[in-house]
Amino acid sequence: MPPPSPPPRLRLIYKHVAKTGGQSIISALRVEHGDLLADRTIVIRSEREMITAEDARDAYIISSIRNPCALYLSLWAWGVAGHGRYNTQFAQLHKDSPVLSKVFSTSPANVSAFAAFARASAGEFSRRYRDYIPSLINVDCWVHTETVDADFPACLAAFAAQAAPHLRARLAKPGTRFGLSRNVSSYNVHGSGHGACLDYYRHDLALQQDIRRADGVLFQAFPEYGGACCSTPVTQRVARSVQTKI
C-alpha cells in the first residue's frame, strides 16, 4: 500500500535573495495577489530572513537562483550606480586598497574594475544561501532569474496543484496565468545598467575559474547552468530532488 500523501500546505513563502530578480516577483505579488498577502496566505521573506525546517514543513517555499557570474556583474553595476548595502560594506572594508577602493567610482563599461570587484567578492553569493537557506532541499520550487517569466507561473501552478480547491480558485483568476496578468519581468524598474555578461568574462578565464571554485556549491546544486559563467538554465528544477546543504 503506498504511503499517504502529505497534507496540502496552505501557505506560500517567497524567499527573496538579493540581485536575483526578486523585487520584480515581490512587485508582481503585491499587484496581482494583494489579497493573499493581506491574509498571509502568501508571505515574503526578506533578504536577511532565514528559511527554516519548520517553514518547509508548514509552507510551500519558492525562491530564486541566478548564474553566479551574472550575479556579481549585477551586484557591481548596482554599486556603480550608487546603490546597495553590500557595496557600501565592500567600499568600507577595502577603503585602504588603491584598487578595490575605487571599483565603484567608474562606469559600467570598466571591465578591469569589475574583475577586481568580482575576484574580491567571489563566494558571497554562496554565503547568502548558506546563511539564509542553509538547506536547499527546503525550497520546493526555484525561479531562475534568466527565465523568470516561465518559472514563476510554473511555481505558482505547482503550489496550487497541492493546495486545497478553494485556494486554487483564488490563485487561478480567469484570463491569467495563476493570477499573473502580465510577465513578471515587466515589473522590473531597475534595468541592467551594464553590458552582456560574457563581455566581462570572455577574456578572463582565470576570473571564471575563481567564481566557479568559490561558488562551486551553487554550480553543483544547479547543474542546469552547466557549470559555465553567464549560461542560462536548460531546465527548471525542484530543489527537494537534490539533497544539498550549504
CSV table of C-alpha atoms in Angstrom, one decimal:
chain,number,residue,atom,x,y,z
A,1,MET,CA,0.0,0.0,0.0
A,2,PRO,CA,1.5,3.4,-1.0
A,3,PRO,CA,2.3,5.8,1.8
A,4,PRO,CA,-0.3,8.5,2.3
A,5,SER,CA,0.2,11.8,0.5
A,6,PRO,CA,1.4,14.7,2.7
A,7,PRO,CA,-1.2,17.1,3.7
A,8,PRO,CA,-1.5,20.2,1.5
A,9,ARG,CA,0.4,23.2,2.5
A,10,LEU,CA,-2.0,26.2,2.5
A,11,ARG,CA,0.7,28.9,2.8
A,12,LEU,CA,3.3,30.0,0.4
A,13,ILE,CA,6.6,31.7,1.3
A,14,TYR,CA,8.6,33.6,-1.3
A,15,LYS,CA,12.2,33.9,-0.1
A,16,HIS,CA,14.0,36.9,-1.6
A,17,VAL,CA,17.7,36.6,-2.4
A,18,ALA,CA,19.2,39.9,-3.4
A,19,LYS,CA,20.1,40.5,-7.1
A,20,THR,CA,18.2,37.5,-8.4
A,21,GLY,CA,15.2,39.5,-9.7
A,22,GLY,CA,13.2,39.0,-6.6
A,23,GLN,CA,12.0,42.6,-6.5
A,24,SER,CA,10.0,42.0,-9.7
A,25,ILE,CA,8.4,39.0,-8.2
A,26,ILE,CA,7.5,40.9,-5.0
A,27,SER,CA,6.0,43.7,-7.0
A,28,ALA,CA,4.0,41.3,-9.1
A,29,LEU,CA,2.7,39.6,-6.0
A,30,ARG,CA,1.7,42.9,-4.4
A,31,VAL,CA,-0.2,44.0,-7.5
A,32,GLU,CA,-1.7,40.6,-8.6
A,33,HIS,CA,-2.2,38.8,-5.2
A,34,GLY,CA,-2.5,41.6,-2.7
A,35,ASP,CA,-5.4,39.7,-1.0
A,36,LEU,CA,-3.3,36.7,-0.4
A,37,LEU,CA,-0.5,38.8,1.0
A,38,ALA,CA,-3.0,40.6,3.3
A,39,ASP,CA,-4.3,37.4,4.9
A,40,ARG,CA,-0.7,35.9,4.9
A,41,THR,CA,-1.6,33.1,2.6
A,42,ILE,CA,1.5,34.4,0.8
A,43,VAL,CA,4.4,35.6,2.9
A,44,ILE,CA,7.5,37.4,1.6
A,45,ARG,CA,10.8,36.7,3.5
A,46,SER,CA,13.3,39.5,3.1
A,47,GLU,CA,16.9,39.1,2.1
A,48,ARG,CA,18.2,38.6,5.6
A,49,GLU,CA,15.4,36.4,7.0
A,50,MET,CA,16.1,32.6,7.2
A,51,ILE,CA,14.1,29.7,5.8
A,52,THR,CA,13.8,27.0,8.5
A,53,ALA,CA,12.8,23.4,8.6
A,54,GLU,CA,9.6,24.4,10.2
A,55,ASP,CA,8.9,26.7,7.3
A,56,ALA,CA,9.4,23.8,4.9
A,57,ARG,CA,7.0,21.6,6.9
A,58,ASP,CA,4.2,24.1,7.1
A,59,ALA,CA,4.5,26.2,3.9
A,60,TYR,CA,5.4,25.8,0.2
A,61,ILE,CA,8.7,27.5,-0.4
A,62,ILE,CA,9.7,29.4,-3.6
A,63,SER,CA,13.0,31.2,-4.0
A,64,SER,CA,15.2,32.4,-6.8
A,65,ILE,CA,18.6,31.5,-8.3
A,66,ARG,CA,20.8,33.1,-10.8
A,67,ASN,CA,24.0,32.2,-12.6
A,68,PRO,CA,26.7,33.3,-10.0
A,69,CYS,CA,28.8,35.1,-12.6
A,70,ALA,CA,25.9,37.2,-13.7
A,71,LEU,CA,25.0,37.9,-10.1
A,72,TYR,CA,28.4,39.5,-9.4
A,73,LEU,CA,28.1,41.7,-12.5
A,74,SER,CA,24.6,42.9,-11.4
A,75,LEU,CA,25.9,43.5,-7.9
A,76,TRP,CA,28.8,45.5,-9.1
A,77,ALA,CA,26.8,47.6,-11.6
A,78,TRP,CA,24.3,48.3,-8.8
A,79,GLY,CA,27.2,49.7,-6.7
A,80,VAL,CA,28.5,51.8,-9.6
A,81,ALA,CA,25.0,53.3,-9.7
A,82,GLY,CA,25.4,54.2,-6.0
A,83,HIS,CA,23.1,51.6,-4.6
A,84,GLY,CA,23.3,48.6,-2.3
A,85,ARG,CA,24.1,47.6,1.3
A,86,TYR,CA,26.8,45.1,0.2
A,87,ASN,CA,28.6,47.6,-1.9
A,88,THR,CA,28.7,50.1,0.9
A,89,GLN,CA,30.2,47.5,3.1
A,90,PHE,CA,32.7,46.5,0.4
A,91,ALA,CA,33.9,50.0,0.0
A,92,GLN,CA,34.4,50.4,3.7
A,93,LEU,CA,36.2,47.1,4.0
A,94,HIS,CA,38.6,47.9,1.2
A,95,LYS,CA,39.0,51.7,1.8
A,96,ASP,CA,42.8,51.4,2.1
A,97,SER,CA,43.2,49.4,-1.2
A,98,PRO,CA,44.3,51.6,-4.1
A,99,VAL,CA,42.4,49.3,-6.5
A,100,LEU,CA,39.4,48.0,-4.6
A,101,SER,CA,38.5,51.3,-3.0
A,102,LYS,CA,37.8,52.7,-6.5
A,103,VAL,CA,35.9,49.8,-8.2
A,104,PHE,CA,32.6,51.8,-7.9
A,105,SER,CA,34.0,55.1,-8.9
A,106,THR,CA,33.8,54.3,-12.6
A,107,SER,CA,31.4,53.5,-15.4
A,108,PRO,CA,29.7,50.1,-16.1
A,109,ALA,CA,32.0,49.7,-19.1
A,110,ASN,CA,35.1,49.4,-17.0
A,111,VAL,CA,35.8,45.6,-17.3
A,112,SER,CA,39.0,45.8,-15.1
A,113,ALA,CA,37.2,47.4,-12.2
A,114,PHE,CA,34.5,44.7,-12.4
A,115,ALA,CA,37.1,42.0,-12.5
A,116,ALA,CA,38.8,43.3,-9.3
A,117,PHE,CA,35.4,43.5,-7.6
A,118,ALA,CA,34.3,40.0,-8.7
A,119,ARG,CA,37.6,38.4,-7.5
A,120,ALA,CA,37.3,40.1,-4.1
A,121,SER,CA,33.6,39.1,-3.8
A,122,ALA,CA,33.7,35.5,-5.1
A,123,GLY,CA,31.8,33.3,-2.7
A,124,GLU,CA,29.4,36.0,-1.5
A,125,PHE,CA,26.5,34.5,-3.5
A,126,SER,CA,27.0,31.1,-1.8
A,127,ARG,CA,27.2,32.8,1.6
A,128,ARG,CA,23.8,34.3,1.2
A,129,TYR,CA,22.3,30.8,0.7
A,130,ARG,CA,24.4,29.3,3.4
A,131,ASP,CA,23.2,31.9,5.9
A,132,TYR,CA,19.5,32.2,4.9
A,133,ILE,CA,18.6,29.0,3.1
A,134,PRO,CA,21.1,26.6,4.7
A,135,SER,CA,19.3,23.5,3.3
A,136,LEU,CA,18.4,24.0,-0.4
A,137,ILE,CA,16.1,20.9,-0.1
A,138,ASN,CA,13.7,23.1,1.9
A,139,VAL,CA,12.8,25.0,-1.2
A,140,ASP,CA,10.1,23.4,-3.3
A,141,CYS,CA,10.4,25.4,-6.5
A,142,TRP,CA,13.2,27.6,-7.9
A,143,VAL,CA,12.7,30.6,-10.1
A,144,HIS,CA,15.7,31.2,-12.4
A,145,THR,CA,16.3,34.9,-13.0
A,146,GLU,CA,17.1,34.2,-16.6
A,147,THR,CA,13.7,32.5,-17.2
A,148,VAL,CA,11.5,34.2,-14.6
A,149,ASP,CA,8.5,34.7,-16.9
A,150,ALA,CA,8.2,31.0,-17.3
A,151,ASP,CA,9.4,29.8,-14.0
A,152,PHE,CA,7.4,31.9,-11.5
A,153,PRO,CA,4.0,31.0,-13.0
A,154,ALA,CA,5.1,27.3,-13.1
A,155,CYS,CA,6.0,27.5,-9.4
A,156,LEU,CA,2.6,29.1,-8.6
A,157,ALA,CA,1.0,26.3,-10.5
A,158,ALA,CA,2.9,23.7,-8.5
A,159,PHE,CA,1.8,25.3,-5.3
A,160,ALA,CA,-1.8,25.4,-6.5
A,161,ALA,CA,-1.7,21.8,-7.5
A,162,GLN,CA,-1.0,20.6,-4.0
A,163,ALA,CA,-3.3,23.1,-2.3
A,164,ALA,CA,-6.9,22.9,-1.3
A,165,PRO,CA,-9.6,23.7,-4.0
A,166,HIS,CA,-10.6,27.0,-2.5
A,167,LEU,CA,-7.0,28.2,-2.6
A,168,ARG,CA,-6.6,27.0,-6.2
A,169,ALA,CA,-9.6,29.1,-7.1
A,170,ARG,CA,-8.2,32.2,-5.5
A,171,LEU,CA,-4.9,31.7,-7.4
A,172,ALA,CA,-6.3,30.9,-10.8
A,173,LYS,CA,-8.1,34.1,-11.8
A,174,PRO,CA,-9.8,34.0,-15.2
A,175,GLY,CA,-7.7,35.1,-18.2
A,176,THR,CA,-4.4,34.9,-16.2
A,177,ARG,CA,-1.5,32.5,-15.5
A,178,PHE,CA,-2.3,31.8,-11.9
A,179,GLY,CA,-3.3,35.3,-11.2
A,180,LEU,CA,-0.4,36.9,-13.2
A,181,SER,CA,-1.9,39.2,-15.9
A,182,ARG,CA,1.5,40.1,-17.3
A,183,ASN,CA,5.0,38.9,-17.4
A,184,VAL,CA,6.9,39.2,-14.1
A,185,SER,CA,9.9,40.8,-15.8
A,186,SER,CA,7.7,43.8,-16.8
A,187,TYR,CA,7.7,44.8,-13.1
A,188,ASN,CA,11.5,45.3,-13.2
A,189,VAL,CA,12.0,49.0,-12.7
A,190,HIS,CA,15.8,48.9,-12.2
A,191,GLY,CA,17.1,47.8,-15.6
A,192,SER,CA,20.6,46.3,-16.0
A,193,GLY,CA,22.9,49.3,-16.4
A,194,HIS,CA,25.7,47.1,-17.8
A,195,GLY,CA,26.7,45.2,-20.9
A,196,ALA,CA,26.2,41.5,-21.7
A,197,CYS,CA,27.6,39.1,-19.1
A,198,LEU,CA,30.1,37.4,-21.4
A,199,ASP,CA,31.6,40.8,-22.3
A,200,TYR,CA,33.0,41.0,-18.8
A,201,TYR,CA,34.3,37.4,-18.6
A,202,ARG,CA,35.1,36.2,-22.1
A,203,HIS,CA,38.8,37.2,-22.0
A,204,ASP,CA,39.4,36.4,-18.3
A,205,LEU,CA,39.3,32.6,-17.9
A,206,ALA,CA,41.1,32.9,-14.5
A,207,LEU,CA,38.2,35.0,-13.2
A,208,GLN,CA,35.7,32.5,-14.5
A,209,GLN,CA,37.6,29.7,-12.7
A,210,ASP,CA,37.8,31.8,-9.5
A,211,ILE,CA,34.0,32.1,-9.4
A,212,ARG,CA,33.3,28.6,-10.4
A,213,ARG,CA,35.5,27.5,-7.5
A,214,ALA,CA,34.3,29.9,-4.8
A,215,ASP,CA,30.6,29.3,-5.7
A,216,GLY,CA,31.1,25.7,-6.8
A,217,VAL,CA,28.4,24.5,-4.4
A,218,LEU,CA,25.8,26.5,-6.4
A,219,PHE,CA,27.0,25.3,-9.7
A,220,GLN,CA,26.8,21.8,-8.4
A,221,ALA,CA,23.4,22.2,-6.9
A,222,PHE,CA,22.0,23.8,-10.1
A,223,PRO,CA,23.5,21.7,-12.9
A,224,GLU,CA,21.2,23.3,-15.4
A,225,TYR,CA,23.8,26.1,-15.7
A,226,GLY,CA,26.3,23.6,-17.0
A,227,GLY,CA,29.0,24.9,-14.7
A,228,ALA,CA,29.6,27.8,-17.0
A,229,CYS,CA,29.8,31.5,-16.4
A,230,CYS,CA,26.9,33.5,-17.8
A,231,SER,CA,25.0,30.5,-19.1
A,232,THR,CA,21.2,30.3,-19.0
A,233,PRO,CA,19.4,27.3,-17.4
A,234,VAL,CA,18.3,24.4,-19.6
A,235,THR,CA,15.6,23.1,-17.3
A,236,GLN,CA,13.6,24.1,-14.2
A,237,ARG,CA,14.2,22.0,-11.2
A,238,VAL,CA,12.6,21.5,-7.8
A,239,ALA,CA,15.3,21.6,-5.2
A,240,ARG,CA,13.9,18.9,-3.0
A,241,SER,CA,15.1,16.3,-5.5
A,242,VAL,CA,18.7,17.3,-4.7
A,243,GLN,CA,19.9,16.6,-1.2
A,244,THR,CA,22.1,19.6,-1.0
A,245,LYS,CA,23.1,21.6,2.1
A,246,ILE,CA,25.5,24.5,2.0
